[in-house]
Coordinates of C-alpha atoms in Angstrom, one line a residue:
Chain I
M1 CA -30.6 -17.2 -6.8
T2 CA -26.8 -17.3 -6.0
E3 CA -25.5 -14.8 -3.7
I4 CA -23.3 -12.1 -5.1
L5 CA -20.2 -11.6 -3.1
A6 CA -18.6 -8.8 -5.1
S7 CA -20.2 -6.5 -7.9
W8 CA -19.1 -3.4 -9.9
A9 CA -22.0 -1.7 -11.4
G10 CA -21.5 1.1 -14.1
V11 CA -18.0 1.9 -12.4
T12 CA -15.9 4.6 -13.9
R13 CA -12.5 5.7 -12.6
R14 CA -10.1 8.3 -13.9
Y15 CA -6.5 9.1 -12.8
G16 CA -6.2 12.7 -13.9
D17 CA -6.5 12.6 -17.8
V18 CA -6.4 8.7 -17.9
L19 CA -9.6 6.7 -18.1
A20 CA -8.7 3.6 -16.3
L21 CA -12.3 2.1 -16.0
D22 CA -15.1 3.0 -18.4
D23 CA -18.5 2.1 -17.3
V24 CA -17.7 -1.5 -16.0
S25 CA -20.4 -3.6 -14.5
L26 CA -19.3 -7.2 -13.3
D27 CA -20.7 -9.6 -10.7
V28 CA -18.9 -12.4 -8.8
P29 CA -21.5 -15.2 -7.5
A30 CA -20.6 -17.2 -4.4
G31 CA -18.5 -20.2 -5.1
S32 CA -17.2 -19.0 -8.6
V33 CA -13.6 -18.4 -9.7
V34 CA -13.3 -15.5 -11.8
G35 CA -10.1 -14.7 -13.9
L36 CA -9.5 -11.2 -14.8
L37 CA -7.3 -11.3 -17.9
G38 CA -5.7 -8.3 -19.5
P39 CA -2.5 -6.6 -20.7
N40 CA -0.7 -4.4 -18.2
G41 CA -2.5 -1.2 -17.7
A42 CA -5.7 -2.6 -18.8
G43 CA -7.5 -1.6 -15.6
K44 CA -7.4 -5.1 -13.6
S45 CA -5.4 -3.5 -10.6
T46 CA -8.0 -0.7 -10.5
L47 CA -10.8 -3.0 -10.4
L48 CA -9.3 -4.9 -7.6
S49 CA -8.3 -1.7 -5.6
L50 CA -11.9 -0.6 -5.7
L51 CA -13.2 -3.9 -4.4
L52 CA -10.5 -3.9 -1.5
G53 CA -11.7 -0.4 -0.5
L54 CA -8.4 1.3 -1.2
R55 CA -9.9 3.8 -3.9
R56 CA -13.2 5.2 -4.5
P57 CA -14.9 5.0 -8.0
D58 CA -15.7 8.2 -9.7
S59 CA -19.2 7.0 -10.6
G60 CA -21.0 3.7 -10.2
T61 CA -21.0 1.6 -7.1
V62 CA -18.8 -1.1 -5.9
Q63 CA -20.0 -3.6 -3.5
L64 CA -18.4 -6.2 -1.4
F65 CA -20.7 -8.7 0.5
G66 CA -23.4 -6.4 -0.2
G67 CA -21.7 -3.3 1.4
D68 CA -19.4 -0.6 0.8
P69 CA -15.8 -2.0 0.7
R70 CA -14.6 1.2 2.4
V71 CA -16.3 -0.1 5.6
P72 CA -13.9 -2.1 7.6
A73 CA -16.7 -4.6 8.7
N74 CA -17.5 -5.5 5.2
R75 CA -13.8 -6.5 4.6
A76 CA -14.1 -9.2 7.4
L77 CA -14.4 -12.1 5.0
L78 CA -12.2 -10.8 2.4
G79 CA -8.6 -12.3 1.8
C80 CA -5.9 -10.8 -0.3
T81 CA -2.2 -11.1 -0.5
P82 CA 0.2 -8.2 -0.2
Q83 CA 2.9 -7.8 -2.7
E84 CA 5.8 -9.9 -2.4
T85 CA 8.1 -6.9 -1.4
A86 CA 5.4 -5.6 1.0
L87 CA 6.2 -7.7 4.1
P88 CA 7.7 -5.6 6.9
P89 CA 11.4 -7.0 6.7
T90 CA 12.2 -6.7 10.3
L91 CA 9.3 -8.7 11.6
K92 CA 9.3 -12.4 12.1
V93 CA 7.1 -14.7 9.9
R94 CA 5.0 -15.7 13.1
E95 CA 4.7 -12.1 14.1
V96 CA 3.3 -11.1 10.7
L97 CA 0.7 -13.7 10.5
D98 CA -0.2 -13.3 14.2
F99 CA -0.8 -9.7 13.5
V100 CA -2.9 -10.2 10.5
A101 CA -4.9 -13.2 12.3
G102 CA -5.5 -10.7 15.1
H103 CA -8.0 -8.7 13.0
H104 CA -10.2 -11.9 12.3
R105 CA -12.7 -13.4 14.6
D106 CA -11.9 -17.0 14.0
P107 CA -8.5 -17.1 12.4
I108 CA -6.9 -20.4 11.3
P109 CA -4.4 -21.4 14.0
T110 CA -1.2 -19.7 12.7
A111 CA 1.2 -22.6 13.6
R112 CA -0.9 -25.0 11.8
L113 CA -1.4 -22.8 8.8
L114 CA 2.5 -22.1 8.6
D115 CA 3.1 -25.8 8.7
D116 CA 0.5 -26.4 5.9
L117 CA 2.3 -24.0 3.7
G118 CA 5.7 -25.4 4.5
L119 CA 6.8 -22.3 6.5
G120 CA 7.0 -23.9 9.8
E121 CA 10.7 -23.7 10.1
Q122 CA 10.7 -20.3 8.9
A123 CA 8.2 -19.1 11.8
G124 CA 11.1 -17.4 13.6
R125 CA 12.9 -15.8 10.9
Q126 CA 12.5 -12.3 9.9
T127 CA 10.6 -11.8 6.6
G128 CA 13.4 -9.9 4.9
G129 CA 15.6 -13.0 5.3
L130 CA 13.0 -15.2 3.2
S131 CA 13.4 -16.4 -0.3
G132 CA 11.1 -15.0 -3.0
G133 CA 9.0 -18.2 -2.9
Q134 CA 8.8 -18.5 0.8
R135 CA 7.5 -14.8 0.9
R136 CA 4.9 -15.4 -1.7
R137 CA 3.9 -18.5 0.6
L138 CA 3.7 -16.2 3.5
S139 CA 1.5 -13.7 1.3
V140 CA -0.9 -16.6 0.7
A141 CA -1.0 -17.5 4.6
L142 CA -1.9 -13.9 5.2
A143 CA -4.8 -14.1 2.7
L144 CA -6.0 -17.3 4.1
V145 CA -5.8 -16.9 7.8
G146 CA -9.0 -15.1 8.3
R147 CA -11.2 -18.0 6.9
P148 CA -12.2 -15.7 4.0
R149 CA -15.2 -16.3 1.8
L150 CA -13.9 -14.5 -1.1
L151 CA -10.1 -14.7 -2.0
V152 CA -8.7 -11.9 -4.0
L153 CA -5.1 -12.7 -5.7
D154 CA -3.4 -10.2 -8.0
E155 CA -0.8 -11.7 -10.2
P156 CA -0.3 -14.4 -7.7
T157 CA 2.5 -16.3 -9.4
T158 CA 4.4 -13.6 -11.2
G159 CA 8.3 -14.4 -10.8
L160 CA 7.5 -17.9 -9.1
D161 CA 9.3 -21.0 -10.4
V162 CA 7.1 -23.8 -11.8
D163 CA 7.0 -25.9 -8.7
A164 CA 6.0 -23.1 -6.6
R165 CA 3.3 -21.9 -8.9
H166 CA 1.7 -25.3 -9.0
L167 CA 1.9 -25.6 -5.3
L168 CA -0.1 -22.2 -5.0
W169 CA -2.5 -23.2 -7.8
Q170 CA -3.3 -26.4 -5.9
R171 CA -3.9 -24.3 -2.7
V172 CA -6.3 -22.0 -4.6
R173 CA -8.1 -25.1 -6.2
D174 CA -8.5 -26.4 -2.5
F175 CA -9.8 -23.3 -1.2
H176 CA -12.4 -23.4 -4.1
A177 CA -13.2 -26.8 -3.4
D178 CA -14.3 -26.0 0.1
G179 CA -16.7 -23.6 -1.2
G180 CA -14.5 -20.4 -1.5
T181 CA -14.8 -17.8 -4.1
V182 CA -12.0 -16.5 -6.2
V183 CA -11.1 -13.4 -8.0
V184 CA -7.7 -13.9 -9.8
T185 CA -5.7 -11.3 -12.2
S186 CA -3.1 -12.4 -14.4
H187 CA -1.6 -11.4 -17.6
Y188 CA -0.7 -15.2 -18.2
L189 CA -3.5 -17.2 -19.9
E190 CA -1.9 -20.3 -18.4
E191 CA -2.5 -19.2 -14.9
V192 CA -6.1 -18.2 -15.8
E193 CA -6.6 -21.5 -17.5
A194 CA -5.3 -23.2 -14.5
L195 CA -7.6 -21.7 -11.9
A196 CA -10.7 -20.2 -13.5
Q197 CA -14.0 -21.3 -14.7
R198 CA -15.0 -17.8 -16.0
V199 CA -12.8 -15.4 -17.9
V200 CA -13.3 -11.7 -18.0
V201 CA -11.0 -10.0 -20.4
V202 CA -10.5 -6.4 -19.6
A203 CA -8.6 -3.9 -21.8
A204 CA -8.4 -0.3 -22.0
G205 CA -10.8 0.0 -18.9
R206 CA -13.5 -2.0 -20.4
V207 CA -14.9 -5.5 -20.1
L208 CA -14.3 -7.0 -23.6
V209 CA -15.3 -10.4 -23.0
D210 CA -17.1 -12.2 -20.0
D211 CA -17.5 -15.9 -20.7
T212 CA -16.6 -19.5 -19.8
L213 CA -13.0 -20.4 -20.0
D214 CA -13.7 -22.9 -22.9
A215 CA -15.5 -20.3 -25.0
V216 CA -12.5 -17.7 -24.3
R217 CA -9.8 -20.4 -24.9
S218 CA -11.1 -21.1 -28.2
R219 CA -11.3 -17.5 -29.2
V220 CA -7.7 -16.8 -28.1
R221 CA -6.3 -19.9 -29.4
Q222 CA -6.1 -18.2 -32.8
R223 CA -3.2 -18.8 -35.1
R224 CA -1.4 -16.3 -37.0
V225 CA -0.7 -17.0 -40.7
S226 CA 1.9 -14.8 -42.0
V227 CA 2.5 -14.6 -45.9
R228 CA 4.2 -12.3 -48.5
A229 CA 1.7 -11.5 -51.1
G230 CA 0.8 -8.6 -53.4
A231 CA -3.0 -8.7 -53.0
L232 CA -5.3 -11.0 -51.3
P233 CA -8.7 -12.2 -52.4
P234 CA -11.5 -12.4 -49.8
L235 CA -10.7 -15.2 -47.4
V236 CA -13.5 -17.0 -45.5
N237 CA -11.3 -18.5 -42.8
V238 CA -9.5 -15.1 -41.9
V239 CA -11.0 -13.5 -38.9
R240 CA -8.7 -10.4 -39.0
A241 CA -6.0 -9.4 -41.3
D242 CA -3.1 -6.8 -40.7
A243 CA -0.8 -5.5 -43.5
G244 CA 2.5 -5.6 -42.3
D245 CA 5.9 -4.2 -43.8
G246 CA 6.0 -4.3 -47.5
D247 CA 3.9 -7.2 -48.7
R248 CA 4.0 -9.2 -45.5
W249 CA 0.3 -10.0 -44.3
S250 CA -0.4 -11.4 -40.7
L251 CA -3.8 -13.2 -41.2
F252 CA -5.5 -14.4 -37.8
T253 CA -7.5 -17.5 -38.1
D254 CA -9.4 -20.0 -36.1
D255 CA -8.4 -22.9 -38.3
S256 CA -4.9 -22.3 -39.8
D257 CA -5.1 -25.7 -41.8
A258 CA -8.2 -24.6 -43.7
L259 CA -6.8 -21.2 -44.3
V260 CA -3.7 -22.6 -46.0
R261 CA -5.7 -24.7 -48.0
E262 CA -7.9 -21.9 -48.9
L263 CA -4.9 -19.9 -50.1
V264 CA -3.6 -22.8 -52.2
H265 CA -6.9 -23.3 -53.7
A266 CA -7.4 -19.7 -54.6
D267 CA -4.1 -19.8 -56.2
V268 CA -2.8 -16.9 -54.3
P269 CA 1.0 -16.4 -55.3
F270 CA 2.3 -16.2 -51.7
R271 CA 5.8 -16.6 -50.5
D272 CA 7.5 -17.3 -46.9
L273 CA 4.4 -18.8 -45.1
E274 CA 4.5 -19.1 -41.6
V275 CA 2.1 -20.4 -38.9
A276 CA 2.5 -19.3 -35.4
P277 CA 0.1 -19.2 -32.2
A278 CA -1.2 -15.8 -31.8
S279 CA 0.1 -14.0 -28.7
L280 CA -2.0 -13.1 -25.8
E281 CA -1.7 -9.5 -27.1
E282 CA -2.9 -10.5 -30.6
A283 CA -5.6 -12.7 -29.3
F284 CA -6.8 -9.6 -27.2
L285 CA -6.7 -7.4 -30.6
A286 CA -8.8 -10.3 -32.1
L287 CA -11.4 -10.3 -29.4
T288 CA -11.7 -6.6 -29.8
S289 CA -12.4 -7.0 -33.4
H290 CA -15.4 -9.4 -32.4
L291 CA -17.0 -6.4 -30.5
P292 CA -20.4 -5.0 -31.5
D293 CA -20.4 -1.8 -33.3
R294 CA -21.6 0.0 -30.1
H295 CA -18.1 -0.4 -28.5
C296 CA -16.1 0.2 -31.7
D297 CA -17.7 3.4 -32.2
R298 CA -16.2 4.5 -28.9
H299 CA -12.9 3.8 -29.7
P300 CA -12.6 4.4 -33.4
D301 CA -9.4 3.1 -35.1
P302 CA -9.9 3.6 -38.9
A303 CA -6.6 2.2 -39.6
R304 CA -7.2 -1.2 -38.1
R305 CA -10.6 -1.6 -39.4
Q306 CA -9.5 -1.0 -43.0
V307 CA -7.8 -4.2 -43.1
T308 CA -10.2 -6.2 -41.2
G309 CA -12.0 -9.5 -41.9
N310 CA -13.3 -9.7 -45.4
R311 CA -11.9 -6.5 -46.5
T312 CA -8.5 -8.2 -47.4
G313 CA -9.2 -7.7 -51.0
A314 CA -9.2 -4.0 -50.8
R315 CA -5.6 -3.6 -51.4
A316 CA -4.6 -4.2 -55.0
Chain Y
M1 CA -10.0 -2.2 21.9
T2 CA -8.0 -5.3 20.9
L3 CA -7.3 -3.9 17.8
V4 CA -5.6 -0.9 19.3
A5 CA -3.5 -3.4 21.6
L6 CA -2.7 -5.5 18.4
H7 CA -1.5 -2.5 16.4
T8 CA 0.4 -0.8 19.2
R9 CA 2.3 -4.1 19.8
Y10 CA 2.9 -4.3 16.1
V11 CA 4.2 -0.6 15.8
A12 CA 6.4 -1.0 18.8
L13 CA 8.0 -4.4 17.6
E14 CA 8.8 -2.5 14.4
T15 CA 10.4 0.3 16.2
I16 CA 12.5 -1.8 18.4
R17 CA 13.8 -4.0 15.6
V18 CA 15.9 -1.1 14.6
P19 CA 17.4 -0.7 18.2
I20 CA 19.9 2.2 17.2
A21 CA 16.9 4.4 16.3
V22 CA 15.5 3.8 19.9
V23 CA 18.7 4.4 21.6
G24 CA 19.2 7.5 19.9
T25 CA 15.8 8.9 20.7
V26 CA 15.9 7.6 24.5
M27 CA 19.6 8.2 25.1
F28 CA 20.1 11.8 23.3
P29 CA 18.2 13.8 26.3
V30 CA 20.0 12.2 29.2
L31 CA 23.4 12.3 27.3
S32 CA 22.8 16.0 26.8
F33 CA 22.2 16.3 30.5
L34 CA 25.2 14.5 31.4
F35 CA 27.4 16.8 29.4
F36 CA 25.9 20.2 29.4
V37 CA 24.2 20.4 32.9
V38 CA 25.8 17.8 35.3
P39 CA 29.4 19.0 35.2
F40 CA 28.4 22.7 35.8
R41 CA 28.0 23.3 39.4
E42 CA 26.4 26.6 39.0
I43 CA 23.4 24.8 37.5
S44 CA 23.4 21.3 38.9
G45 CA 23.9 22.7 42.5
D46 CA 21.1 25.0 42.0
P47 CA 17.8 23.4 42.7
V48 CA 15.7 25.8 40.3
A49 CA 18.4 25.8 37.7
S50 CA 18.8 22.0 37.7
T51 CA 15.0 21.6 37.7
A52 CA 14.6 23.9 34.8
A53 CA 17.2 22.2 32.9
V54 CA 15.6 18.8 33.3
S55 CA 12.3 20.3 32.4
Q56 CA 13.9 21.7 29.1
L57 CA 15.4 18.3 28.2
G58 CA 12.2 16.7 29.0
L59 CA 10.6 18.6 26.3
F60 CA 13.4 18.1 24.0
A61 CA 12.8 14.3 24.6
V62 CA 9.0 14.7 23.6
F63 CA 10.0 17.0 20.7
S64 CA 12.2 14.6 19.0
V65 CA 9.7 11.7 19.4
C66 CA 7.1 13.9 17.9
L67 CA 9.2 14.8 14.8
F68 CA 11.0 11.3 14.3
T69 CA 8.2 8.9 15.3
F70 CA 5.5 10.9 14.0
G71 CA 7.3 12.8 11.0
V72 CA 9.6 10.3 9.8
G73 CA 7.6 7.4 11.0
V74 CA 4.6 8.2 9.3
A75 CA 6.3 9.1 6.0
D76 CA 8.1 5.8 6.2
D77 CA 4.8 3.9 6.6
R78 CA 3.3 5.7 3.8
S79 CA 6.1 4.6 1.5
T80 CA 5.9 1.0 2.0
P81 CA 3.4 -1.2 0.1
W82 CA 2.6 -2.8 3.3
D83 CA 0.4 0.2 4.3
P84 CA -2.1 -0.5 1.5
Y85 CA -2.2 -3.9 2.4
V86 CA -3.1 -3.1 6.0
R87 CA -5.8 -1.1 4.8
T88 CA -7.5 -4.1 3.3
L89 CA -7.6 -5.6 6.7
P90 CA -11.1 -5.1 8.5
V91 CA -9.7 -2.3 10.6
G92 CA -10.3 1.5 10.2
A93 CA -8.0 4.3 10.6
G94 CA -8.9 4.9 14.3
P95 CA -6.9 2.1 16.0
R96 CA -3.9 2.7 13.9
I97 CA -3.7 6.4 14.8
V98 CA -4.3 5.6 18.5
A99 CA -1.6 2.8 18.3
R100 CA 0.9 5.3 16.9
L101 CA 0.1 7.9 19.6
L102 CA 0.3 5.3 22.5
N103 CA 3.8 4.3 21.2
G104 CA 5.0 8.1 20.9
V105 CA 4.0 8.4 24.7
L106 CA 5.7 5.2 25.3
F107 CA 9.0 6.2 23.8
A108 CA 8.9 9.8 25.2
L109 CA 8.5 8.2 28.7
L110 CA 11.3 5.8 27.9
G111 CA 13.5 8.9 27.1
L112 CA 12.2 10.7 30.2
L113 CA 13.0 7.9 32.6
P114 CA 16.7 8.0 32.4
L115 CA 16.8 11.8 32.5
L116 CA 14.8 11.9 35.6
L117 CA 17.0 9.3 37.2
T118 CA 20.1 11.0 36.3
A119 CA 18.8 14.5 37.7
A120 CA 17.6 12.9 40.9
L121 CA 20.8 11.1 41.5
L122 CA 23.4 13.8 40.3
T123 CA 22.0 17.2 40.7
E124 CA 20.2 19.2 43.3
A125 CA 17.0 19.2 41.1
S126 CA 14.0 18.4 43.1
V127 CA 10.1 18.7 42.8
T128 CA 7.2 18.2 45.1
P129 CA 4.7 15.5 43.9
T130 CA 2.3 18.3 42.9
Q131 CA 5.2 19.9 40.8
A132 CA 5.8 16.6 39.1
L133 CA 2.3 16.0 38.3
L134 CA 2.0 19.6 37.0
G135 CA 5.2 19.2 35.1
L136 CA 4.0 16.0 33.3
G137 CA 0.6 17.6 32.4
A138 CA 2.4 20.7 31.1
L139 CA 4.7 18.5 29.1
A140 CA 1.5 16.9 27.5
V141 CA 0.0 20.3 26.8
A142 CA 3.3 21.4 25.2
G143 CA 3.6 18.4 23.1
V144 CA 0.4 19.1 21.3
P145 CA 1.6 21.5 18.8
L146 CA 4.9 19.5 18.2
L147 CA 2.8 16.4 17.7
F148 CA 0.7 18.1 15.2
M149 CA 3.9 19.5 13.4
G150 CA 5.3 15.9 13.2
V151 CA 2.0 14.5 12.0
A152 CA 2.1 17.5 9.3
I153 CA 5.7 16.5 8.0
G154 CA 4.7 12.8 8.0
Y155 CA 1.8 13.1 5.9
S156 CA 2.9 15.8 3.4
L157 CA 6.5 14.7 2.7
P158 CA 8.1 11.5 1.3
V159 CA 10.5 10.0 3.6
K160 CA 13.7 11.1 2.0
A161 CA 12.2 14.8 2.7
A162 CA 11.0 14.2 6.0
V163 CA 14.3 13.2 7.4
P164 CA 16.1 16.4 6.7
V165 CA 13.1 18.7 7.5
A166 CA 12.8 17.0 10.9
Q167 CA 16.5 17.6 11.4
V168 CA 16.5 20.9 10.2
L169 CA 13.4 21.8 12.3
L170 CA 14.6 20.0 15.5
L171 CA 18.0 21.9 16.5
P172 CA 16.8 25.3 15.9
L173 CA 13.7 25.2 17.6
A174 CA 15.1 23.3 20.5
F175 CA 18.0 25.7 20.7
G176 CA 15.9 29.0 20.1
G177 CA 13.4 27.6 22.4
G178 CA 15.9 27.5 25.0
L179 CA 15.9 23.7 25.5
F180 CA 19.8 23.5 25.7
I181 CA 20.9 26.7 27.0
P182 CA 18.4 28.6 29.3
P183 CA 17.1 31.7 27.5
E184 CA 18.3 33.9 30.3
G185 CA 21.6 34.0 28.6
F186 CA 20.2 35.0 25.2
P187 CA 20.7 38.5 23.7
A188 CA 17.4 40.6 23.6
W189 CA 16.7 39.9 20.0
L190 CA 17.1 36.3 20.2
D191 CA 15.0 36.2 23.5
A192 CA 12.1 38.2 21.5
V193 CA 12.1 35.6 18.8
S194 CA 12.3 32.8 21.2
Q195 CA 9.2 34.0 23.1
G196 CA 7.3 33.3 19.9
L197 CA 8.5 29.8 19.3
P198 CA 6.5 26.8 20.6
T199 CA 9.4 25.2 22.2
R200 CA 10.1 28.2 24.2
A201 CA 6.3 28.6 25.3
G202 CA 6.3 24.9 26.1
R203 CA 9.4 25.0 28.2
D204 CA 8.1 28.0 30.1
L205 CA 4.8 26.4 30.8
I206 CA 6.6 23.1 32.0
I207 CA 9.0 25.1 34.3
A208 CA 6.3 27.1 35.8
G209 CA 4.8 23.7 36.8
T210 CA 8.0 22.3 38.1
T211 CA 9.6 25.5 39.8
D212 CA 8.3 28.8 41.4
V213 CA 9.3 30.5 38.2
D214 CA 6.2 32.6 37.0
L215 CA 4.7 31.6 33.6
P216 CA 5.2 34.6 30.9
A217 CA 1.8 35.7 29.7
T218 CA 2.6 35.2 26.3
A219 CA 3.2 31.4 26.7
L220 CA -0.2 30.1 26.6
P221 CA -1.3 32.2 23.6
V222 CA 1.7 31.3 21.7
L223 CA 1.2 27.4 22.2
A224 CA -2.4 27.8 21.3
A225 CA -1.5 29.7 18.2
W226 CA 1.1 27.2 17.1
A227 CA -1.3 24.3 18.0
L228 CA -3.9 25.8 15.8
V229 CA -1.6 26.5 12.8
A230 CA 0.2 23.1 13.0
G231 CA -3.1 21.3 13.5
V232 CA -4.6 22.9 10.4
L233 CA -1.6 21.9 8.4
A234 CA -1.7 18.2 9.8
V235 CA -5.3 17.8 9.0
R236 CA -5.0 19.3 5.5
A237 CA -1.9 17.0 4.8
Y238 CA -3.7 13.9 6.2
R239 CA -6.8 14.7 3.8
R240 CA -4.5 15.6 0.7
D241 CA -2.5 12.3 1.4
E242 CA -5.9 10.3 1.3
G243 CA -6.7 12.1 -1.8
R244 CA -3.3 11.2 -3.3
R245 CA -3.4 7.6 -2.4
F246 CA -6.8 7.3 -3.7
R247 CA -5.6 8.3 -7.3

C-alpha cells in the first residue's frame, strides 16, 4: 500500500458564519501530483493552510506525514512557497535562502540552488529590488531547499509571463520525476493540466470531483451552445440548459456537433446559433449538476434544477 | 539552540538594514545625556546626581527598546505575509520569541554603551563594581513590566496604531517617571502620581543599586503590580492574536 503523506478526514472549518470547508476528506499518496482546482473562495486556501499547520480544523483531522501539522517536527519534509510579496524586502536573496535552509537537516547547498534557478547573479541583492519573476523563483528555491518529500504550491504561476511559467512547471515536473509528491492549487485549468495526474475540484467548501486528469478534462471540456428559441423539445445531447434573457437558451453539451444536428433534425425554429467553449466557471456548474442527489439536497437550488437536463421542454 | 541563533541573526539583520531606526534607539539616550545633564555642572559635577542621571537614562534606553522593538516590531511582523510563511517552517514559537528577546537585550546594550562611556568621561558619575552589577540587575528587573507592555502592544494592535501608542506612552511615562528630570524637583501631586508609575519605581530601584540613595518602600510592590497587569495583558493579547490569525 502506498504511504499517505497528507490527509484530511471529515474536515470542517468555519470563519464566523461562513462555512469554508464542509466535511472534506482527501488523501495524498506518496509520489502523486494532485491538482486542487476551484474558483476563488472555494476553500482551496483553507485546505492548504490546515495542511501547513497555520490553522486548526473545527472538526475532523488533518495529518501531515502521519502526524499533526501543527507540530514543527512534522513539517520537516514539507516545502511550500511564500506569497511573492511576502519576502522580507531589506534582506538579500542569499540571506533569505540561508535562513530557510538553516531550518533543515540536509539542505541543498544554497549557492548551487540559486545557480540552478538562474538567481546566481542576484544572490547579493535585496529581495525588494527583484523583478516579479525573480521573486517567484526565489520562492520556489525556498520551497525546495530542504529537500522536501511534499511540495505545496498555492497558485504558483499567477501573474507570471509564459516563459517563467513554463520554467516553473518544468521544475515541478523534475521534482516529481525524482519521486516527489506535489499538491498544487490553481484556478487555471491549464496549470492543473500541465502538472497534475489527479484533479480534485473544490467548490463551496466541498470536494465535487476527485478523478484522473483525463476524466475531469473530458467533463470540463464541455461546449456551450446558445440559441434563441421559444420552446425546446427534450434534447438527448444536453447536459444542462439555462434560460437566459428573453428567449435565449444556453445549452451545455459534451458534443456540440451532435447537439446542433439534433436541433436541426427536431426542426426547432432557432435563431442566432453560437457555439463556444464553456468557461471554467460554467464547467464547474456542469460538474455540480452531475452530483448525486445526496449532495444536491444539502444545497438546494430549485431555480437551477427547473431548467436542468431533459426538462428543457417544460417551458412552453 | 541553532534555531535560536539563526532567528537571532535574522532579526538582527532585518533591524540593522534600516539603520536610522537603530541610530535613533541607540543614540537618543546618550544625546539626551549630552544636552540635559553634561552642561549642568550642578548635576554633572556631583557624583550622586550624575550617577542617578545615567541610571535614569539607562532605563529610558531599555524602555524605548521595549516599546519599539517589541511593540512596533512585533506588530510589524504580524502585518507581513512573511510571518505565516515562517510558521510553516519546522520551528516552533520558542526560538522566535527567544531570538526577539536577545535582540532586545542586544540593542538595549548598544544604547547603554555610549551612555556609560560619556558618563565616565564627562561627568563625576562613578560606581563601584558591586554597584555596577546591582544597577544592571535592577535594570533587568525594572525592564520586565516595560517588556510586557511592549509585547501587549505588539500583539494587540496593528502597526499603524502601535507606532502612535508607543510614542504616546513613551514620553509621559519617561517624563512622569523622572527619567529626564529628577523627581526631586516635582511638585507634590506629580511626585505622588510618579510614585505609582513603573518607570519611576524602576528608576528608584536602579538608583538604589548604583548609589547610596535608599529604595522607597513602594518601588518593588509598584513594579510587581505593573508586571502582573502588563503580563496578563501581554498573554491575553498573544492568545487572542493566535485566535484571530487562525480564523
